[in-house]
mmCIF file of C-alpha atoms in Angstrom:
data_model
loop_
_atom_site.group_PDB
_atom_site.id
_atom_site.type_symbol
_atom_site.label_atom_id
_atom_site.label_comp_id
_atom_site.label_asym_id
_atom_site.label_seq_id
_atom_site.Cartn_x
_atom_site.Cartn_y
_atom_site.Cartn_z
ATOM 1 C CA MET A 806 -17.249 -3.271 10.437
ATOM 2 C CA LYS A 807 -19.579 -1.675 12.968
ATOM 3 C CA ASN A 808 -22.084 -3.474 15.184
ATOM 4 C CA ILE A 809 -25.669 -2.785 14.098
ATOM 5 C CA GLN A 810 -27.700 -4.016 17.067
ATOM 6 C CA ASN A 811 -28.588 -0.489 18.171
ATOM 7 C CA ILE A 812 -29.572 0.762 14.688
ATOM 8 C CA LYS A 813 -31.959 -2.034 13.696
ATOM 9 C CA LEU A 814 -35.612 -1.316 12.979
ATOM 10 C CA LYS A 815 -38.567 -3.502 12.098
ATOM 11 C CA PRO A 816 -40.638 -2.395 9.085
ATOM 12 C CA THR A 817 -43.537 -1.705 11.481
ATOM 13 C CA ALA A 818 -41.575 0.997 13.358
ATOM 14 C CA THR A 819 -42.773 4.595 13.447
ATOM 15 C CA ILE A 820 -40.889 7.606 12.171
ATOM 16 C CA ARG A 821 -40.504 8.801 15.762
ATOM 17 C CA GLU A 822 -38.835 5.498 16.695
ATOM 18 C CA ALA A 823 -36.615 5.753 13.631
ATOM 19 C CA LEU A 824 -35.494 9.255 14.579
ATOM 20 C CA ALA A 825 -34.552 8.033 18.051
ATOM 21 C CA VAL A 826 -32.551 5.117 16.619
ATOM 22 C CA ILE A 827 -30.720 7.270 14.076
ATOM 23 C CA ASP A 828 -29.950 9.886 16.721
ATOM 24 C CA SER A 829 -28.646 7.383 19.285
ATOM 25 C CA GLY A 830 -26.677 5.321 16.777
ATOM 26 C CA ALA A 831 -24.469 8.246 15.680
ATOM 27 C CA MET A 832 -24.184 6.700 12.189
ATOM 28 C CA GLN A 833 -26.945 8.744 10.508
ATOM 29 C CA ILE A 834 -28.591 5.548 9.306
ATOM 30 C CA ALA A 835 -30.939 2.774 10.470
ATOM 31 C CA ILE A 836 -31.123 -0.794 9.137
ATOM 32 C CA VAL A 837 -34.574 -2.236 8.469
ATOM 33 C CA VAL A 838 -34.721 -6.022 8.989
ATOM 34 C CA ASP A 839 -37.374 -8.723 9.231
ATOM 35 C CA ASP A 840 -37.792 -11.241 12.061
ATOM 36 C CA GLU A 841 -35.054 -13.426 10.537
ATOM 37 C CA ASN A 842 -32.548 -10.531 10.466
ATOM 38 C CA ARG A 843 -32.770 -10.349 6.672
ATOM 39 C CA LEU A 844 -32.101 -6.928 5.228
ATOM 40 C CA LEU A 845 -35.211 -5.155 3.961
ATOM 41 C CA GLY A 846 -33.760 -1.691 3.496
ATOM 42 C CA THR A 847 -32.080 1.340 5.002
ATOM 43 C CA LEU A 848 -33.378 4.581 6.427
ATOM 44 C CA THR A 849 -31.588 7.922 6.755
ATOM 45 C CA ASP A 850 -32.600 11.278 8.141
ATOM 46 C CA GLY A 851 -32.895 12.384 4.515
ATOM 47 C CA ASN A 852 -35.606 9.769 3.907
ATOM 48 C CA ILE A 853 -37.419 10.970 7.017
ATOM 49 C CA ARG A 854 -37.235 14.651 6.060
ATOM 50 C CA ARG A 855 -38.710 13.922 2.653
ATOM 51 C CA GLY A 856 -41.485 11.880 4.299
ATOM 52 C CA LEU A 857 -42.357 14.648 6.728
ATOM 53 C CA LEU A 858 -42.343 17.254 3.954
ATOM 54 C CA SER A 859 -44.792 15.099 2.017
ATOM 55 C CA GLY A 860 -47.236 15.276 4.941
ATOM 56 C CA LEU A 861 -46.436 12.188 6.998
ATOM 57 C CA SER A 862 -46.726 12.354 10.800
ATOM 58 C CA VAL A 863 -43.846 11.454 13.117
ATOM 59 C CA ASP A 864 -46.166 8.819 14.523
ATOM 60 C CA GLY A 865 -46.714 7.345 11.082
ATOM 61 C CA GLY A 866 -44.957 4.215 9.875
ATOM 62 C CA ILE A 867 -41.658 3.973 7.993
ATOM 63 C CA LYS A 868 -42.849 1.341 5.508
ATOM 64 C CA ASP A 869 -43.340 3.873 2.706
ATOM 65 C CA ILE A 870 -40.190 5.892 3.201
ATOM 66 C CA TYR A 871 -37.319 3.493 3.826
ATOM 67 C CA PHE A 872 -35.051 2.637 0.870
ATOM 68 C CA LYS A 873 -35.812 -0.904 -0.232
ATOM 69 C CA THR A 874 -32.936 -1.618 -2.643
ATOM 70 C CA PRO A 875 -29.779 -0.638 -0.739
ATOM 71 C CA THR A 876 -26.273 -1.365 -1.954
ATOM 72 C CA VAL A 877 -24.688 -4.158 0.073
ATOM 73 C CA ALA A 878 -21.333 -5.918 0.345
ATOM 74 C CA LYS A 879 -20.274 -9.443 1.283
ATOM 75 C CA MET A 880 -17.748 -10.455 3.917
ATOM 76 C CA SER A 881 -15.469 -11.684 1.117
ATOM 77 C CA ASP A 882 -15.357 -8.275 -0.606
ATOM 78 C CA THR A 883 -12.037 -6.465 -0.279
ATOM 79 C CA LYS A 884 -11.674 -2.965 1.078
ATOM 80 C CA GLU A 885 -10.825 -1.763 -2.420
ATOM 81 C CA GLU A 886 -13.979 -3.328 -3.906
ATOM 82 C CA ILE A 887 -16.185 -1.764 -1.238
ATOM 83 C CA LEU A 888 -14.543 1.631 -1.637
ATOM 84 C CA LYS A 889 -14.927 1.554 -5.410
ATOM 85 C CA VAL A 890 -18.683 0.990 -5.124
ATOM 86 C CA ALA A 891 -19.133 3.480 -2.302
ATOM 87 C CA LEU A 892 -17.269 6.274 -4.038
ATOM 88 C CA ALA A 893 -19.057 5.668 -7.338
ATOM 89 C CA LYS A 894 -22.473 5.855 -5.630
ATOM 90 C CA LYS A 895 -21.451 8.522 -3.078
ATOM 91 C CA LEU A 896 -22.399 6.306 -0.131
ATOM 92 C CA HIS A 897 -21.284 6.865 3.459
ATOM 93 C CA GLN A 898 -22.232 3.398 4.785
ATOM 94 C CA ILE A 899 -22.701 -0.041 3.251
ATOM 95 C CA PRO A 900 -24.380 -2.974 5.068
ATOM 96 C CA ILE A 901 -22.517 -6.286 5.095
ATOM 97 C CA VAL A 902 -24.701 -9.336 4.462
ATOM 98 C CA ASN A 903 -24.219 -13.082 4.178
ATOM 99 C CA GLU A 904 -25.465 -15.411 1.447
ATOM 100 C CA LEU A 905 -28.944 -15.421 3.027
ATOM 101 C CA ASN A 906 -29.067 -11.607 2.993
ATOM 102 C CA CYS A 907 -28.862 -11.522 6.783
ATOM 103 C CA VAL A 908 -27.144 -8.395 8.082
ATOM 104 C CA LEU A 909 -23.771 -8.979 9.754
ATOM 105 C CA GLY A 910 -22.698 -5.380 10.275
ATOM 106 C CA ILE A 911 -22.133 -2.097 8.517
ATOM 107 C CA VAL A 912 -19.041 -0.493 7.047
ATOM 108 C CA GLU A 913 -18.483 3.244 7.381
ATOM 109 C CA ILE A 914 -16.634 4.500 4.332
ATOM 110 C CA ASP A 915 -14.819 7.254 6.244
ATOM 111 C CA GLU A 916 -13.266 4.548 8.409
ATOM 112 C CA LEU A 917 -12.085 2.633 5.337
ATOM 113 C CA ILE A 918 -10.497 5.709 3.829
ATOM 114 C CA LYS A 919 -8.714 6.717 7.018
ATOM 115 C CA PRO A 920 -5.541 4.634 7.456
ATOM 116 C CA LYS A 921 -4.976 2.956 10.804
ATOM 117 C CA ASP A 922 -1.586 3.812 12.241
ATOM 118 C CA LYS A 923 0.754 0.833 12.277
ATOM 119 C CA THR A 924 3.841 0.415 14.400
ATOM 120 C CA ASN A 925 5.901 -1.358 11.724
ATOM 121 C CA ARG A 926 8.917 0.715 10.728
ATOM 122 C CA VAL A 927 9.872 1.774 7.224
ATOM 123 C CA VAL A 928 13.598 1.908 6.451
ATOM 124 C CA LEU A 929 14.440 4.107 3.468
ATOM 125 C CA MET A 930 17.904 3.796 1.944
ATOM 126 C CA ALA A 931 18.952 7.301 0.935
ATOM 127 C CA GLY A 932 22.756 7.278 1.140
ATOM 128 C CA GLY A 933 23.683 6.607 -2.486
ATOM 129 C CA LEU A 934 25.785 8.932 -4.633
ATOM 130 C CA GLY A 935 23.575 8.917 -7.740
ATOM 131 C CA THR A 936 26.585 9.340 -10.023
ATOM 132 C CA ARG A 937 24.700 8.191 -13.143
ATOM 133 C CA LEU A 938 22.608 11.360 -12.926
ATOM 134 C CA GLY A 939 25.673 13.547 -13.402
ATOM 135 C CA GLU A 940 25.319 17.230 -12.566
ATOM 136 C CA LEU A 941 21.858 16.743 -11.031
ATOM 137 C CA THR A 942 23.356 15.074 -7.958
ATOM 138 C CA LYS A 943 26.439 17.247 -7.499
ATOM 139 C CA THR A 944 24.780 19.237 -4.712
ATOM 140 C CA THR A 945 21.572 17.247 -4.194
ATOM 141 C CA PRO A 946 21.242 13.617 -3.032
ATOM 142 C CA LYS A 947 19.302 11.613 -5.598
ATOM 143 C CA PRO A 948 16.277 10.945 -3.291
ATOM 144 C CA MET A 949 15.895 14.735 -2.963
ATOM 145 C CA LEU A 950 15.586 15.418 -6.681
ATOM 146 C CA HIS A 951 12.218 16.944 -7.447
ATOM 147 C CA VAL A 952 9.783 14.846 -9.436
ATOM 148 C CA GLY A 953 6.518 16.628 -9.922
ATOM 149 C CA ASN A 954 6.506 19.320 -7.284
ATOM 150 C CA LYS A 955 8.383 17.563 -4.477
ATOM 151 C CA PRO A 956 11.427 15.389 -3.697
ATOM 152 C CA ILE A 957 11.219 11.693 -4.604
ATOM 153 C CA LEU A 958 11.712 10.829 -0.941
ATOM 154 C CA GLN A 959 8.716 12.920 0.089
ATOM 155 C CA THR A 960 6.445 11.063 -2.348
ATOM 156 C CA ILE A 961 7.700 7.755 -0.901
ATOM 157 C CA ILE A 962 7.049 8.870 2.687
ATOM 158 C CA GLU A 963 3.581 10.192 1.825
ATOM 159 C CA ASN A 964 2.688 6.925 0.089
ATOM 160 C CA PHE A 965 3.659 4.887 3.160
ATOM 161 C CA SER A 966 1.791 7.311 5.415
ATOM 162 C CA LYS A 967 -1.330 6.855 3.270
ATOM 163 C CA TYR A 968 -1.415 3.226 4.435
ATOM 164 C CA GLY A 969 -0.738 4.099 8.084
ATOM 165 C CA TYR A 970 3.033 3.454 8.130
ATOM 166 C CA THR A 971 4.357 6.585 9.817
ATOM 167 C CA ASN A 972 7.453 5.358 11.698
ATOM 168 C CA ILE A 973 10.244 6.165 9.257
ATOM 169 C CA ILE A 974 13.997 5.518 9.495
ATOM 170 C CA ILE A 975 16.154 7.118 6.814
ATOM 171 C CA SER A 976 19.656 5.746 6.293
ATOM 172 C CA VAL A 977 21.803 8.649 5.089
ATOM 173 C CA ASN A 978 25.366 9.234 3.947
ATOM 174 C CA TYR A 979 26.013 11.478 0.921
ATOM 175 C CA LEU A 980 24.887 15.092 1.572
ATOM 176 C CA SER A 981 22.876 13.877 4.539
ATOM 177 C CA HIS A 982 22.293 17.415 5.839
ATOM 178 C CA VAL A 983 20.145 18.212 2.790
ATOM 179 C CA ILE A 984 17.730 15.423 3.731
ATOM 180 C CA GLU A 985 17.740 16.187 7.459
ATOM 181 C CA ASP A 986 17.252 19.923 6.957
ATOM 182 C CA TYR A 987 14.271 19.338 4.662
ATOM 183 C CA PHE A 988 12.348 16.690 6.641
ATOM 184 C CA GLY A 989 13.459 17.323 10.214
ATOM 185 C CA ASP A 990 11.600 15.015 12.582
ATOM 186 C CA GLY A 991 8.847 14.436 9.990
ATOM 187 C CA SER A 992 6.132 16.210 11.961
ATOM 188 C CA THR A 993 5.230 18.514 9.064
ATOM 189 C CA LEU A 994 4.268 15.404 7.076
ATOM 190 C CA GLY A 995 2.473 13.747 9.993
ATOM 191 C CA VAL A 996 5.165 11.078 10.436
ATOM 192 C CA SER A 997 8.067 10.379 12.798
ATOM 193 C CA ILE A 998 11.531 10.285 11.215
ATOM 194 C CA GLU A 999 14.792 8.999 12.688
ATOM 195 C CA TYR A 1000 18.141 9.115 10.884
ATOM 196 C CA ILE A 1001 20.876 6.501 10.779
ATOM 197 C CA HIS A 1002 24.244 7.780 9.548
ATOM 198 C CA GLU A 1003 26.365 5.425 7.472
ATOM 199 C CA LYS A 1004 29.965 6.563 7.965
ATOM 200 C CA GLU A 1005 30.828 4.369 5.008
ATOM 201 C CA ARG A 1006 28.456 3.040 2.391
ATOM 202 C CA MET A 1007 27.234 -0.303 3.732
ATOM 203 C CA GLY A 1008 24.863 -1.573 1.032
ATOM 204 C CA THR A 1009 21.114 -2.042 1.095
ATOM 205 C CA ALA A 1010 21.268 -4.640 3.878
ATOM 206 C CA GLY A 1011 24.493 -3.724 5.711
ATOM 207 C CA ALA A 1012 23.040 -0.492 7.079
ATOM 208 C CA LEU A 1013 20.371 -2.522 8.887
ATOM 209 C CA SER A 1014 23.058 -3.708 11.311
ATOM 210 C CA LEU A 1015 23.148 -0.133 12.666
ATOM 211 C CA MET A 1016 19.490 -0.215 13.698
ATOM 212 C CA ARG A 1017 18.956 -3.699 15.156
ATOM 213 C CA ASN A 1018 17.609 -2.256 18.407
ATOM 214 C CA LEU A 1019 14.892 -0.341 16.515
ATOM 215 C CA LEU A 1020 13.527 -3.211 14.434
ATOM 216 C CA LYS A 1021 11.520 -5.482 16.717
ATOM 217 C CA GLU A 1022 8.712 -6.462 14.303
ATOM 218 C CA PRO A 1023 8.423 -6.974 10.531
ATOM 219 C CA PHE A 1024 9.673 -3.876 8.715
ATOM 220 C CA PHE A 1025 9.895 -2.453 5.216
ATOM 221 C CA VAL A 1026 13.115 -1.627 3.413
ATOM 222 C CA MET A 1027 12.938 0.472 0.263
ATOM 223 C CA ASN A 1028 15.418 2.271 -1.933
ATOM 224 C CA GLY A 1029 14.982 6.032 -1.748
ATOM 225 C CA ASP A 1030 15.038 6.576 -5.514
ATOM 226 C CA LEU A 1031 11.912 4.628 -6.501
ATOM 227 C CA LEU A 1032 8.484 5.820 -7.471
ATOM 228 C CA THR A 1033 5.665 3.322 -7.101
ATOM 229 C CA ASN A 1034 2.018 3.200 -6.093
ATOM 230 C CA VAL A 1035 2.190 -0.377 -4.819
ATOM 231 C CA ASN A 1036 -0.220 -1.209 -1.989
ATOM 232 C CA PHE A 1037 2.171 -1.518 0.972
ATOM 233 C CA GLU A 1038 -0.578 -2.949 3.154
ATOM 234 C CA HIS A 1039 -0.998 -5.876 0.736
ATOM 235 C CA LEU A 1040 2.753 -6.560 0.843
ATOM 236 C CA HIS A 1041 2.662 -6.493 4.653
ATOM 237 C CA ASP A 1042 -0.373 -8.804 4.824
ATOM 238 C CA PHE A 1043 1.245 -11.248 2.385
ATOM 239 C CA HIS A 1044 4.524 -11.339 4.321
ATOM 240 C CA LYS A 1045 2.707 -11.854 7.622
ATOM 241 C CA SER A 1046 0.262 -14.488 6.380
ATOM 242 C CA GLN A 1047 3.056 -16.550 4.808
ATOM 243 C CA GLU A 1048 5.281 -16.256 7.900
ATOM 244 C CA ALA A 1049 8.221 -15.301 5.704
ATOM 245 C CA ILE A 1050 11.636 -14.184 6.897
ATOM 246 C CA GLY A 1051 12.152 -12.080 3.804
ATOM 247 C CA THR A 1052 9.741 -10.952 1.079
ATOM 248 C CA MET A 1053 11.122 -9.282 -2.012
ATOM 249 C CA GLY A 1054 9.041 -7.112 -4.314
ATOM 250 C CA VAL A 1055 9.775 -8.283 -7.851
ATOM 251 C CA ARG A 1056 9.086 -6.801 -11.248
ATOM 252 C CA GLU A 1057 8.777 -8.602 -14.578
ATOM 253 C CA TYR A 1058 11.485 -7.525 -17.027
ATOM 254 C CA ASP A 1059 11.365 -8.305 -20.751
ATOM 255 C CA PHE A 1060 14.443 -8.540 -22.942
ATOM 256 C CA GLN A 1061 14.170 -9.013 -26.687
ATOM 257 C CA VAL A 1062 17.099 -10.532 -28.558
ATOM 258 C CA PRO A 1063 17.533 -8.325 -31.652
ATOM 259 C CA TYR A 1064 18.529 -11.268 -33.876
ATOM 260 C CA GLY A 1065 17.174 -14.603 -34.989
ATOM 261 C CA VAL A 1066 18.294 -17.199 -32.442
ATOM 262 C CA VAL A 1067 19.611 -20.411 -33.956
ATOM 263 C CA ASN A 1068 18.989 -23.538 -31.878
ATOM 264 C CA ILE A 1069 21.645 -26.210 -32.494
ATOM 265 C CA GLU A 1070 21.747 -29.883 -31.517
ATOM 266 C CA ASP A 1071 24.855 -31.953 -32.333
ATOM 267 C CA GLY A 1072 25.966 -29.370 -34.861
ATOM 268 C CA ARG A 1073 22.657 -29.411 -36.730
ATOM 269 C CA ILE A 1074 20.225 -26.526 -36.771
ATOM 270 C CA SER A 1075 17.041 -27.739 -35.108
ATOM 271 C CA SER A 1076 15.084 -24.479 -35.307
ATOM 272 C CA ILE A 1077 15.342 -20.748 -35.648
ATOM 273 C CA THR A 1078 13.464 -18.345 -33.385
ATOM 274 C CA GLU A 1079 13.170 -14.842 -34.768
ATOM 275 C CA LYS A 1080 13.950 -12.120 -32.211
ATOM 276 C CA PRO A 1081 12.658 -13.990 -29.148
ATOM 277 C CA THR A 1082 11.637 -12.188 -25.977
ATOM 278 C CA HIS A 1083 12.921 -13.496 -22.662
ATOM 279 C CA LYS A 1084 11.127 -12.671 -19.434
ATOM 280 C CA PHE A 1085 12.737 -12.416 -16.018
ATOM 281 C CA PHE A 1086 11.783 -11.273 -12.553
ATOM 282 C CA VAL A 1087 14.083 -8.614 -11.133
ATOM 283 C CA SER A 1088 14.286 -7.083 -7.672
ATOM 284 C CA ALA A 1089 12.111 -3.992 -7.384
ATOM 285 C CA GLY A 1090 14.057 -2.521 -4.458
ATOM 286 C CA ILE A 1091 11.132 -2.981 -2.051
ATOM 287 C CA TYR A 1092 11.363 -5.563 0.733
ATOM 288 C CA MET A 1093 9.739 -6.674 3.951
ATOM 289 C CA LEU A 1094 11.874 -8.458 6.513
ATOM 290 C CA SER A 1095 11.192 -10.141 9.822
ATOM 291 C CA PRO A 1096 13.552 -9.347 12.734
ATOM 292 C CA LYS A 1097 15.080 -12.836 12.414
ATOM 293 C CA ALA A 1098 16.742 -11.685 9.179
ATOM 294 C CA LEU A 1099 18.874 -9.205 11.159
ATOM 295 C CA SER A 1100 20.870 -12.046 12.716
ATOM 296 C CA LEU A 1101 22.125 -12.942 9.228
ATOM 297 C CA ILE A 1102 23.659 -9.515 8.598
ATOM 298 C CA PRO A 1103 27.332 -9.046 9.577
ATOM 299 C CA ASP A 1104 28.346 -6.013 11.636
ATOM 300 C CA GLY A 1105 30.207 -3.132 10.023
ATOM 301 C CA GLU A 1106 30.496 -4.644 6.541
ATOM 302 C CA PHE A 1107 29.164 -3.836 3.109
ATOM 303 C CA PHE A 1108 26.274 -6.238 2.589
ATOM 304 C CA ASP A 1109 23.577 -5.996 -0.040
ATOM 305 C CA MET A 1110 20.063 -7.418 -0.269
ATOM 306 C CA PRO A 1111 20.838 -10.219 -2.759
ATOM 307 C CA SER A 1112 23.463 -11.531 -0.312
ATOM 308 C CA LEU A 1113 20.955 -11.390 2.546
ATOM 309 C CA PHE A 1114 18.336 -13.288 0.582
ATOM 310 C CA GLU A 1115 20.924 -15.890 -0.410
ATOM 311 C CA LYS A 1116 21.665 -16.387 3.289
ATOM 312 C CA ILE A 1117 17.975 -16.682 4.103
ATOM 313 C CA ILE A 1118 17.590 -19.321 1.385
ATOM 314 C CA ASN A 1119 20.767 -21.237 2.308
ATOM 315 C CA GLU A 1120 19.606 -21.561 5.907
ATOM 316 C CA ASP A 1121 16.261 -23.009 4.760
ATOM 317 C CA ASN A 1122 14.264 -20.004 5.867
ATOM 318 C CA LYS A 1123 11.305 -18.781 3.878
ATOM 319 C CA ALA A 1124 12.136 -16.180 1.218
ATOM 320 C CA LEU A 1125 9.199 -15.145 -0.948
ATOM 321 C CA SER A 1126 8.521 -12.959 -3.948
ATOM 322 C CA PHE A 1127 5.751 -10.383 -4.175
ATOM 323 C CA PRO A 1128 5.040 -9.435 -7.826
ATOM 324 C CA ILE A 1129 4.508 -5.717 -8.346
ATOM 325 C CA HIS A 1130 2.095 -4.969 -11.165
ATOM 326 C CA GLU A 1131 1.413 -1.363 -10.173
ATOM 327 C CA TYR A 1132 3.348 1.652 -11.396
ATOM 328 C CA TRP A 1133 7.063 1.357 -10.629
ATOM 329 C CA LEU A 1134 10.072 3.326 -11.829
ATOM 330 C CA ASP A 1135 13.680 3.180 -10.681
ATOM 331 C CA ILE A 1136 15.187 6.618 -11.253
ATOM 332 C CA GLY A 1137 18.753 5.676 -12.071
ATOM 333 C CA ARG A 1138 19.508 7.571 -15.272
ATOM 334 C CA ILE A 1139 18.646 10.898 -16.845
ATOM 335 C CA ASN A 1140 15.980 9.399 -19.130
ATOM 336 C CA ASP A 1141 14.326 7.731 -16.077
ATOM 337 C CA TYR A 1142 14.239 11.106 -14.337
ATOM 338 C CA GLU A 1143 12.648 12.749 -17.371
ATOM 339 C CA GLN A 1144 10.112 9.912 -17.668
ATOM 340 C CA ALA A 1145 9.211 10.234 -13.978
ATOM 341 C CA ASN A 1146 8.505 13.948 -14.369
ATOM 342 C CA SER A 1147 6.371 13.412 -17.444
ATOM 343 C CA GLU A 1148 4.261 10.709 -15.735
ATOM 344 C CA TYR A 1149 4.106 12.006 -12.174
ATOM 345 C CA TYR A 1150 0.831 13.927 -12.191
ATOM 346 C CA GLU A 1151 -1.003 11.227 -14.114
ATOM 347 C CA VAL A 1152 0.080 8.519 -11.660
ATOM 348 C CA PHE A 1153 0.179 10.369 -8.322
#
């Protein structure tokens, strides 16, 4: 949110004064307010040009040319809500007001769209064999299979980069040269990539023991064979605000029993439920961990994420779930791979 002190105008201002304010403010807009700082309207160089073309003098007043019903936002509005309105109405700035309609600042939409670079690292697990995909992974690591027009891993990296997370660590093992040759140092994608080589497969958490010195602040861990459009910034904010040691992205999974379930008490049938559906939460393969979690990981051993979260829980540290309602697909089997290709362009 930008300060508006230097772009304020009173409704009695002249067009000449408005031009000076718009020019000096470098935001291409002026805010018209009353003596109580209540928003009366906005004024752009477009409004001024139309006024001058209609015959007004630069020494004339702005009262007839400023826009008196501007779109505004509240402090409580999320970035997504503001963006949705701005893009729908093709706005470049939106004033922020309080409940009394007093102006608090102004949001520039270009600034909202542009991600702010964050120092938090993203660890991508890309060392698996992908044996369930058969011939597809004989010469290609699963994260490098093309979905849409690019490798799965590239879509993952681009999605993190979209939210400003550009410090990437890729844990590699099987056919690691294919990944390293394709991405290099990441500069072609506008990110920085480092590689950690697992000499033996160490599990989704075990490989983190090889990079302790790199992980000094909360970091993401994600399997390299997932496609999702989850908002990584929301996951980060949730983890940070709750002061968690480990936050696990979870996905609701439904399982329908294909038979009528007979409920029995003391040998007697108490009820029959026809083909009930059971709902569970399962790990989505997306995590955020605080550096403290690294002390719970043994050196040089196979260690997976469920074991790490069990340790976090057993030591009375905070382990939280983050439900993922957005698109999510684990590409583990041939039919998952086919589904991903059929949905890719619609989703991404």
